Amino acid sequence: MITKTTDTETTALILAGDGYQLTIAPEAEERKLELLVQAATITEVTSNDESADAQFVSRRLAAMRIEVEKSRKLVKEPVNRIGKLIDSTANNFMAAIESEEKRITRIVGDHAEEVARLKREKERAEAQAFADARAARDAAEAAMDAADSTGHIRDILVAKQAERDRLEAAAQRMLASDELASTKVAEGVRFAWDFDIVDINMLYLRDRSLVEITPRRAAILALIRGCAESGRDPVDVFAALGIHAYQKPVVSSR
């Protein structure tokens, strides 16, 4: 049979030294040892009396746990208060600096995006200029072959015009390449891939591995309790939702 003793009030955690070191009160260490020895005697529950004894020990363990938690919060409170004061002071001081930093970063980014847009346009223009130069070269070669073959003045004139077109297209190609080469993003700026979700439901339907699903436990439990209070069987009702509803024993720590 468990001998029931009365626990005395003890602060389990106390500050020592300069306020940044933490020690455990000797009285708390003694109570902890006593409770662990008493808890070690509880190995099984085969009757209501043994259940009562086990619950008594569990309540003593819970009581000390609660005391330690209260003490922990008490000890941390001044530190937390100082920490909040430090954060608040630093944040207030840095607000204008961070605002300007973000503003400048934004306008640098806007410029980089505009340069990147222009570069894409010039890449397309260069590609078109290369295609035009190739076509003009092929046309000039064909016109020259025709002039050599026939010797007609008309074909010779056509060949000369085709050659002029070829030279002009080649010049335009070089100009497009120079334009592209001169369009560069400023130093210190790089582009990194990012994304925005347009339709989360579509993403889930297309690839579930890219979506994280977390059940809302509190909401589900509230619905289960409401279902039971209305006289319906939660097991059957929630089975249709893919939820296994069941009752479990709750042992009081008070």
PDB file of C-alpha atoms in Angstrom:
ATOM      1  CA  MET A   1       0.000   0.000   0.000  1.00  0.00           C
ATOM      2  CA  ILE A   2       1.311   3.463  -0.857  1.00  0.00           C
ATOM      3  CA  THR A   3       2.105   5.720   2.101  1.00  0.00           C
ATOM      4  CA  LYS A   4       0.564   9.070   1.267  1.00  0.00           C
ATOM      5  CA  THR A   5       2.666  12.044   2.363  1.00  0.00           C
ATOM      6  CA  THR A   6       2.041  15.749   2.011  1.00  0.00           C
ATOM      7  CA  ASP A   7       4.292  17.631  -0.411  1.00  0.00           C
ATOM      8  CA  THR A   8       5.726  20.910   0.810  1.00  0.00           C
ATOM      9  CA  GLU A   9       5.888  24.026  -1.352  1.00  0.00           C
ATOM     10  CA  THR A  10       9.319  24.309  -2.981  1.00  0.00           C
ATOM     11  CA  THR A  11      10.581  26.414  -5.846  1.00  0.00           C
ATOM     12  CA  ALA A  12      12.257  23.853  -8.037  1.00  0.00           C
ATOM     13  CA  LEU A  13      14.413  26.248 -10.019  1.00  0.00           C
ATOM     14  CA  ILE A  14      16.259  29.288  -8.624  1.00  0.00           C
ATOM     15  CA  LEU A  15      18.662  31.806 -10.100  1.00  0.00           C
ATOM     16  CA  ALA A  16      22.154  31.920  -8.705  1.00  0.00           C
ATOM     17  CA  GLY A  17      25.266  34.049  -9.116  1.00  0.00           C
ATOM     18  CA  ASP A  18      25.058  36.780 -11.756  1.00  0.00           C
ATOM     19  CA  GLY A  19      21.565  35.871 -12.890  1.00  0.00           C
ATOM     20  CA  TYR A  20      22.659  33.854 -15.917  1.00  0.00           C
ATOM     21  CA  GLN A  21      23.416  30.615 -14.099  1.00  0.00           C
ATOM     22  CA  LEU A  22      20.712  28.195 -13.074  1.00  0.00           C
ATOM     23  CA  THR A  23      20.684  25.689 -10.248  1.00  0.00           C
ATOM     24  CA  ILE A  24      18.195  23.171  -8.889  1.00  0.00           C
ATOM     25  CA  ALA A  25      17.163  23.611  -5.256  1.00  0.00           C
ATOM     26  CA  PRO A  26      18.432  20.725  -3.036  1.00  0.00           C
ATOM     27  CA  GLU A  27      14.892  20.302  -1.652  1.00  0.00           C
ATOM     28  CA  ALA A  28      13.635  19.782  -5.193  1.00  0.00           C
ATOM     29  CA  GLU A  29      16.290  17.149  -5.863  1.00  0.00           C
ATOM     30  CA  GLU A  30      15.210  15.294  -2.699  1.00  0.00           C
ATOM     31  CA  ARG A  31      11.535  15.422  -3.674  1.00  0.00           C
ATOM     32  CA  LYS A  32      12.375  14.205  -7.169  1.00  0.00           C
ATOM     33  CA  LEU A  33      14.302  11.218  -5.790  1.00  0.00           C
ATOM     34  CA  GLU A  34      11.478  10.390  -3.372  1.00  0.00           C
ATOM     35  CA  LEU A  35       8.905  10.538  -6.156  1.00  0.00           C
ATOM     36  CA  LEU A  36      10.977   8.391  -8.504  1.00  0.00           C
ATOM     37  CA  VAL A  37      11.453   5.752  -5.800  1.00  0.00           C
ATOM     38  CA  GLN A  38       7.729   5.770  -5.118  1.00  0.00           C
ATOM     39  CA  ALA A  39       6.913   5.645  -8.823  1.00  0.00           C
ATOM     40  CA  ALA A  40       9.237   2.670  -9.291  1.00  0.00           C
ATOM     41  CA  THR A  41       6.948   0.598  -7.037  1.00  0.00           C
ATOM     42  CA  ILE A  42       4.099   0.988  -9.562  1.00  0.00           C
ATOM     43  CA  THR A  43       4.690  -1.818 -12.042  1.00  0.00           C
ATOM     44  CA  GLU A  44       1.154  -2.898 -12.891  1.00  0.00           C
ATOM     45  CA  VAL A  45      -2.507  -2.168 -12.114  1.00  0.00           C
ATOM     46  CA  THR A  46      -4.770  -5.170 -11.542  1.00  0.00           C
ATOM     47  CA  SER A  47      -7.462  -3.736  -9.260  1.00  0.00           C
ATOM     48  CA  ASN A  48      -9.280  -0.508  -8.480  1.00  0.00           C
ATOM     49  CA  ASP A  49      -7.251  -0.087  -5.281  1.00  0.00           C
ATOM     50  CA  GLU A  50      -4.010  -0.411  -7.208  1.00  0.00           C
ATOM     51  CA  SER A  51      -5.412   2.015  -9.777  1.00  0.00           C
ATOM     52  CA  ALA A  52      -6.125   4.508  -6.988  1.00  0.00           C
ATOM     53  CA  ASP A  53      -2.591   4.127  -5.614  1.00  0.00           C
ATOM     54  CA  ALA A  54      -1.090   4.530  -9.107  1.00  0.00           C
ATOM     55  CA  GLN A  55      -3.162   7.641  -9.733  1.00  0.00           C
ATOM     56  CA  PHE A  56      -2.047   9.109  -6.399  1.00  0.00           C
ATOM     57  CA  VAL A  57       1.606   8.717  -7.420  1.00  0.00           C
ATOM     58  CA  SER A  58       0.824  10.080 -10.878  1.00  0.00           C
ATOM     59  CA  ARG A  59      -0.809  13.150  -9.296  1.00  0.00           C
ATOM     60  CA  ARG A  60       2.284  13.760  -7.135  1.00  0.00           C
ATOM     61  CA  LEU A  61       4.493  13.495 -10.225  1.00  0.00           C
ATOM     62  CA  ALA A  62       2.187  15.840 -12.108  1.00  0.00           C
ATOM     63  CA  ALA A  63       2.179  18.289  -9.194  1.00  0.00           C
ATOM     64  CA  MET A  64       5.958  18.530  -9.226  1.00  0.00           C
ATOM     65  CA  ARG A  65       5.994  18.829 -12.983  1.00  0.00           C
ATOM     66  CA  ILE A  66       3.563  21.741 -12.734  1.00  0.00           C
ATOM     67  CA  GLU A  67       5.657  23.365 -10.002  1.00  0.00           C
ATOM     68  CA  VAL A  68       8.776  23.110 -12.155  1.00  0.00           C
ATOM     69  CA  GLU A  69       6.900  24.565 -15.109  1.00  0.00           C
ATOM     70  CA  LYS A  70       5.678  27.492 -13.005  1.00  0.00           C
ATOM     71  CA  SER A  71       9.180  28.042 -11.662  1.00  0.00           C
ATOM     72  CA  ARG A  72      10.625  27.881 -15.164  1.00  0.00           C
ATOM     73  CA  LYS A  73       8.234  30.587 -16.317  1.00  0.00           C
ATOM     74  CA  LEU A  74       8.950  32.654 -13.210  1.00  0.00           C
ATOM     75  CA  VAL A  75      12.702  32.477 -13.765  1.00  0.00           C
ATOM     76  CA  LYS A  76      12.382  33.223 -17.490  1.00  0.00           C
ATOM     77  CA  GLU A  77       9.980  36.147 -17.062  1.00  0.00           C
ATOM     78  CA  PRO A  78      12.565  38.868 -16.339  1.00  0.00           C
ATOM     79  CA  VAL A  79      14.834  37.487 -19.057  1.00  0.00           C
ATOM     80  CA  ASN A  80      11.939  37.448 -21.511  1.00  0.00           C
ATOM     81  CA  ARG A  81      11.027  40.993 -20.523  1.00  0.00           C
ATOM     82  CA  ILE A  82      14.585  42.173 -21.134  1.00  0.00           C
ATOM     83  CA  GLY A  83      14.690  40.242 -24.391  1.00  0.00           C
ATOM     84  CA  LYS A  84      11.485  41.911 -25.574  1.00  0.00           C
ATOM     85  CA  LEU A  85      12.845  45.305 -24.583  1.00  0.00           C
ATOM     86  CA  ILE A  86      16.063  44.620 -26.516  1.00  0.00           C
ATOM     87  CA  ASP A  87      14.106  43.467 -29.581  1.00  0.00           C
ATOM     88  CA  SER A  88      11.750  46.431 -29.413  1.00  0.00           C
ATOM     89  CA  THR A  89      14.573  48.960 -29.047  1.00  0.00           C
ATOM     90  CA  ALA A  90      16.580  47.392 -31.867  1.00  0.00           C
ATOM     91  CA  ASN A  91      13.541  47.142 -34.143  1.00  0.00           C
ATOM     92  CA  ASN A  92      12.571  50.755 -33.560  1.00  0.00           C
ATOM     93  CA  PHE A  93      16.126  51.888 -34.208  1.00  0.00           C
ATOM     94  CA  MET A  94      16.458  49.760 -37.353  1.00  0.00           C
ATOM     95  CA  ALA A  95      13.024  50.513 -38.843  1.00  0.00           C
ATOM     96  CA  ALA A  96      14.147  53.429 -41.026  1.00  0.00           C
ATOM     97  CA  ILE A  97      17.369  51.667 -42.024  1.00  0.00           C
ATOM     98  CA  GLU A  98      15.549  48.482 -43.055  1.00  0.00           C
ATOM     99  CA  SER A  99      12.953  50.516 -44.928  1.00  0.00           C
ATOM    100  CA  GLU A 100      15.631  52.253 -46.983  1.00  0.00           C
ATOM    101  CA  GLU A 101      17.521  48.997 -47.507  1.00  0.00           C
ATOM    102  CA  LYS A 102      14.369  47.348 -48.872  1.00  0.00           C
ATOM    103  CA  ARG A 103      13.569  50.379 -51.042  1.00  0.00           C
ATOM    104  CA  ILE A 104      17.018  50.433 -52.618  1.00  0.00           C
ATOM    105  CA  THR A 105      17.023  46.665 -53.080  1.00  0.00           C
ATOM    106  CA  ARG A 106      13.639  46.961 -54.775  1.00  0.00           C
ATOM    107  CA  ILE A 107      14.696  49.642 -57.254  1.00  0.00           C
ATOM    108  CA  VAL A 108      17.932  47.759 -58.022  1.00  0.00           C
ATOM    109  CA  GLY A 109      15.814  44.664 -58.633  1.00  0.00           C
ATOM    110  CA  ASP A 110      13.410  46.642 -60.835  1.00  0.00           C
ATOM    111  CA  HIS A 111      16.343  47.829 -62.939  1.00  0.00           C
ATOM    112  CA  ALA A 112      17.751  44.292 -63.178  1.00  0.00           C
ATOM    113  CA  GLU A 113      14.357  42.971 -64.313  1.00  0.00           C
ATOM    114  CA  GLU A 114      14.126  45.688 -66.957  1.00  0.00           C
ATOM    115  CA  VAL A 115      17.639  44.897 -68.209  1.00  0.00           C
ATOM    116  CA  ALA A 116      16.756  41.207 -68.320  1.00  0.00           C
ATOM    117  CA  ARG A 117      13.625  42.031 -70.335  1.00  0.00           C
ATOM    118  CA  LEU A 118      15.657  44.092 -72.804  1.00  0.00           C
ATOM    119  CA  LYS A 119      18.224  41.324 -73.057  1.00  0.00           C
ATOM    120  CA  ARG A 120      15.522  38.808 -73.954  1.00  0.00           C
ATOM    121  CA  GLU A 121      14.270  41.161 -76.664  1.00  0.00           C
ATOM    122  CA  LYS A 122      17.771  41.630 -78.036  1.00  0.00           C
ATOM    123  CA  GLU A 123      18.362  37.877 -77.994  1.00  0.00           C
ATOM    124  CA  ARG A 124      15.275  37.469 -80.162  1.00  0.00           C
ATOM    125  CA  ALA A 125      16.440  40.323 -82.407  1.00  0.00           C
ATOM    126  CA  GLU A 126      19.882  38.727 -82.740  1.00  0.00           C
ATOM    127  CA  ALA A 127      18.360  35.381 -83.629  1.00  0.00           C
ATOM    128  CA  GLN A 128      16.200  37.049 -86.298  1.00  0.00           C
ATOM    129  CA  ALA A 129      19.217  38.981 -87.625  1.00  0.00           C
ATOM    130  CA  PHE A 130      21.176  35.731 -87.938  1.00  0.00           C
ATOM    131  CA  ALA A 131      18.279  34.129 -89.781  1.00  0.00           C
ATOM    132  CA  ASP A 132      17.960  37.150 -92.112  1.00  0.00           C
ATOM    133  CA  ALA A 133      21.722  37.164 -92.793  1.00  0.00           C
ATOM    134  CA  ARG A 134      21.676  33.467 -93.618  1.00  0.00           C
ATOM    135  CA  ALA A 135      18.743  33.937 -95.981  1.00  0.00           C
ATOM    136  CA  ALA A 136      20.432  36.939 -97.661  1.00  0.00           C
ATOM    137  CA  ARG A 137      23.658  34.949 -98.099  1.00  0.00           C
ATOM    138  CA  ASP A 138      21.793  32.040 -99.678  1.00  0.00           C
ATOM    139  CA  ALA A 139      19.926  34.450-101.974  1.00  0.00           C
ATOM    140  CA  ALA A 140      23.164  36.190-102.986  1.00  0.00           C
ATOM    141  CA  GLU A 141      24.845  32.881-103.782  1.00  0.00           C
ATOM    142  CA  ALA A 142      21.857  31.745-105.838  1.00  0.00           C
ATOM    143  CA  ALA A 143      21.756  35.071-107.728  1.00  0.00           C
ATOM    144  CA  MET A 144      25.491  34.907-108.429  1.00  0.00           C
ATOM    145  CA  ASP A 145      25.168  31.359-109.758  1.00  0.00           C
ATOM    146  CA  ALA A 146      22.329  32.470-112.028  1.00  0.00           C
ATOM    147  CA  ALA A 147      24.322  35.452-113.341  1.00  0.00           C
ATOM    148  CA  ASP A 148      27.361  33.281-114.020  1.00  0.00           C
ATOM    149  CA  SER A 149      25.182  30.743-115.783  1.00  0.00           C
ATOM    150  CA  THR A 150      23.217  33.068-118.067  1.00  0.00           C
ATOM    151  CA  GLY A 151      25.409  36.157-118.348  1.00  0.00           C
ATOM    152  CA  HIS A 152      22.235  38.231-118.746  1.00  0.00           C
ATOM    153  CA  ILE A 153      22.514  41.814-117.581  1.00  0.00           C
ATOM    154  CA  ARG A 154      19.288  41.455-115.658  1.00  0.00           C
ATOM    155  CA  ASP A 155      20.650  38.475-113.710  1.00  0.00           C
ATOM    156  CA  ILE A 156      23.918  40.347-113.085  1.00  0.00           C
ATOM    157  CA  LEU A 157      22.005  43.334-111.668  1.00  0.00           C
ATOM    158  CA  VAL A 158      19.950  41.020-109.485  1.00  0.00           C
ATOM    159  CA  ALA A 159      23.138  39.372-108.228  1.00  0.00           C
ATOM    160  CA  LYS A 160      24.672  42.747-107.357  1.00  0.00           C
ATOM    161  CA  GLN A 161      21.556  43.810-105.462  1.00  0.00           C
ATOM    162  CA  ALA A 162      21.522  40.458-103.649  1.00  0.00           C
ATOM    163  CA  GLU A 163      25.156  41.027-102.650  1.00  0.00           C
ATOM    164  CA  ARG A 164      24.287  44.462-101.286  1.00  0.00           C
ATOM    165  CA  ASP A 165      21.408  42.908 -99.346  1.00  0.00           C
ATOM    166  CA  ARG A 166      23.796  40.265 -98.012  1.00  0.00           C
ATOM    167  CA  LEU A 167      26.247  42.875 -96.785  1.00  0.00           C
ATOM    168  CA  GLU A 168      23.456  44.899 -95.166  1.00  0.00           C
ATOM    169  CA  ALA A 169      22.055  41.804 -93.430  1.00  0.00           C
ATOM    170  CA  ALA A 170      25.540  40.873 -92.202  1.00  0.00           C
ATOM    171  CA  ALA A 171      25.965  44.382 -90.798  1.00  0.00           C
ATOM    172  CA  GLN A 172      22.605  44.173 -89.053  1.00  0.00           C
ATOM    173  CA  ARG A 173      23.620  40.816 -87.617  1.00  0.00           C
ATOM    174  CA  MET A 174      26.832  42.273 -86.211  1.00  0.00           C
ATOM    175  CA  LEU A 175      24.927  45.257 -84.819  1.00  0.00           C
ATOM    176  CA  ALA A 176      22.415  42.963 -83.094  1.00  0.00           C
ATOM    177  CA  SER A 177      25.255  40.921 -81.588  1.00  0.00           C
ATOM    178  CA  ASP A 178      26.960  44.076 -80.325  1.00  0.00           C
ATOM    179  CA  GLU A 179      23.693  45.309 -78.819  1.00  0.00           C
ATOM    180  CA  LEU A 180      23.207  42.018 -77.010  1.00  0.00           C
ATOM    181  CA  ALA A 181      26.793  41.924 -75.758  1.00  0.00           C
ATOM    182  CA  SER A 182      26.438  45.438 -74.315  1.00  0.00           C
ATOM    183  CA  THR A 183      23.294  44.548 -72.367  1.00  0.00           C
ATOM    184  CA  LYS A 184      24.415  43.150 -69.024  1.00  0.00           C
ATOM    185  CA  VAL A 185      22.830  42.898 -65.591  1.00  0.00           C
ATOM    186  CA  ALA A 186      24.630  45.023 -62.990  1.00  0.00           C
ATOM    187  CA  GLU A 187      27.265  43.453 -60.760  1.00  0.00           C
ATOM    188  CA  GLY A 188      25.969  42.053 -57.482  1.00  0.00           C
ATOM    189  CA  VAL A 189      22.591  41.106 -58.930  1.00  0.00           C
ATOM    190  CA  ARG A 190      21.583  37.555 -59.693  1.00  0.00           C
ATOM    191  CA  PHE A 191      18.314  35.894 -60.559  1.00  0.00           C
ATOM    192  CA  ALA A 192      16.926  33.002 -58.499  1.00  0.00           C
ATOM    193  CA  TRP A 193      13.837  30.946 -59.271  1.00  0.00           C
ATOM    194  CA  ASP A 194      10.785  31.528 -57.067  1.00  0.00           C
ATOM    195  CA  PHE A 195       7.066  30.859 -57.383  1.00  0.00           C
ATOM    196  CA  ASP A 196       3.551  31.902 -56.388  1.00  0.00           C
ATOM    197  CA  ILE A 197       0.676  29.462 -56.001  1.00  0.00           C
ATOM    198  CA  VAL A 198      -2.106  30.333 -58.427  1.00  0.00           C
ATOM    199  CA  ASP A 199      -4.466  27.452 -57.615  1.00  0.00           C
ATOM    200  CA  ILE A 200      -3.651  25.195 -54.642  1.00  0.00           C
ATOM    201  CA  ASN A 201      -6.469  22.798 -55.515  1.00  0.00           C
ATOM    202  CA  MET A 202      -5.117  22.272 -59.022  1.00  0.00           C
ATOM    203  CA  LEU A 203      -1.632  21.673 -57.617  1.00  0.00           C
ATOM    204  CA  TYR A 204      -3.025  19.077 -55.204  1.00  0.00           C
ATOM    205  CA  LEU A 205      -4.925  17.288 -57.965  1.00  0.00           C
ATOM    206  CA  ARG A 206      -1.936  17.271 -60.342  1.00  0.00           C
ATOM    207  CA  ASP A 207       0.800  16.327 -57.863  1.00  0.00           C
ATOM    208  CA  ARG A 208      -0.056  15.621 -54.229  1.00  0.00           C
ATOM    209  CA  SER A 209       3.620  15.234 -53.319  1.00  0.00           C
ATOM    210  CA  LEU A 210       4.001  19.009 -53.716  1.00  0.00           C
ATOM    211  CA  VAL A 211       1.308  19.797 -51.131  1.00  0.00           C
ATOM    212  CA  GLU A 212       1.504  19.365 -47.374  1.00  0.00           C
ATOM    213  CA  ILE A 213      -1.777  18.364 -45.701  1.00  0.00           C
ATOM    214  CA  THR A 214      -2.203  18.705 -41.931  1.00  0.00           C
ATOM    215  CA  PRO A 215      -5.424  17.721 -40.125  1.00  0.00           C
ATOM    216  CA  ARG A 216      -6.960  20.404 -37.902  1.00  0.00           C
ATOM    217  CA  ARG A 217      -7.047  18.352 -34.717  1.00  0.00           C
ATOM    218  CA  ALA A 218      -8.981  20.800 -32.546  1.00  0.00           C
ATOM    219  CA  ALA A 219     -11.672  21.274 -35.171  1.00  0.00           C
ATOM    220  CA  ILE A 220     -12.011  17.521 -35.755  1.00  0.00           C
ATOM    221  CA  LEU A 221     -12.293  16.776 -32.027  1.00  0.00           C
ATOM    222  CA  ALA A 222     -14.940  19.496 -31.659  1.00  0.00           C
ATOM    223  CA  LEU A 223     -16.977  17.907 -34.455  1.00  0.00           C
ATOM    224  CA  ILE A 224     -16.605  14.440 -32.922  1.00  0.00           C
ATOM    225  CA  ARG A 225     -17.787  15.670 -29.522  1.00  0.00           C
ATOM    226  CA  GLY A 226     -20.688  17.536 -31.111  1.00  0.00           C
ATOM    227  CA  CYS A 227     -21.639  14.412 -33.041  1.00  0.00           C
ATOM    228  CA  ALA A 228     -21.631  12.308 -29.858  1.00  0.00           C
ATOM    229  CA  GLU A 229     -23.644  14.901 -27.936  1.00  0.00           C
ATOM    230  CA  SER A 230     -26.293  14.872 -30.669  1.00  0.00           C
ATOM    231  CA  GLY A 231     -26.807  11.140 -30.164  1.00  0.00           C
ATOM    232  CA  ARG A 232     -25.065   9.931 -33.309  1.00  0.00           C
ATOM    233  CA  ASP A 233     -22.209   7.437 -33.385  1.00  0.00           C
ATOM    234  CA  PRO A 234     -18.977   9.290 -34.302  1.00  0.00           C
ATOM    235  CA  VAL A 235     -17.306   6.017 -35.331  1.00  0.00           C
ATOM    236  CA  ASP A 236     -19.710   5.516 -38.245  1.00  0.00           C
ATOM    237  CA  VAL A 237     -20.085   9.185 -39.120  1.00  0.00           C
ATOM    238  CA  PHE A 238     -16.365   9.946 -39.342  1.00  0.00           C
ATOM    239  CA  ALA A 239     -15.392   6.658 -40.970  1.00  0.00           C
ATOM    240  CA  ALA A 240     -16.887   8.090 -44.166  1.00  0.00           C
ATOM    241  CA  LEU A 241     -14.380  10.945 -43.892  1.00  0.00           C
ATOM    242  CA  GLY A 242     -11.385   8.660 -43.480  1.00  0.00           C
ATOM    243  CA  ILE A 243     -11.173   9.249 -39.725  1.00  0.00           C
ATOM    244  CA  HIS A 244     -11.065   6.495 -37.092  1.00  0.00           C
ATOM    245  CA  ALA A 245     -12.878   7.982 -34.112  1.00  0.00           C
ATOM    246  CA  TYR A 246     -12.492   6.229 -30.764  1.00  0.00           C
ATOM    247  CA  GLN A 247     -12.579   6.893 -27.045  1.00  0.00           C
ATOM    248  CA  LYS A 248      -9.486   6.562 -24.874  1.00  0.00           C
ATOM    249  CA  PRO A 249      -9.141   6.656 -21.089  1.00  0.00           C
ATOM    250  CA  VAL A 250      -8.067   9.978 -19.624  1.00  0.00           C
ATOM    251  CA  VAL A 251      -6.366   9.645 -16.240  1.00  0.00           C
ATOM    252  CA  SER A 252      -6.747  12.714 -14.050  1.00  0.00           C
ATOM    253  CA  SER A 253      -3.585  14.298 -12.638  1.00  0.00           C
ATOM    254  CA  ARG A 254      -5.501  16.249 -10.030  1.00  0.00           C
TER     255      ARG A 254
END
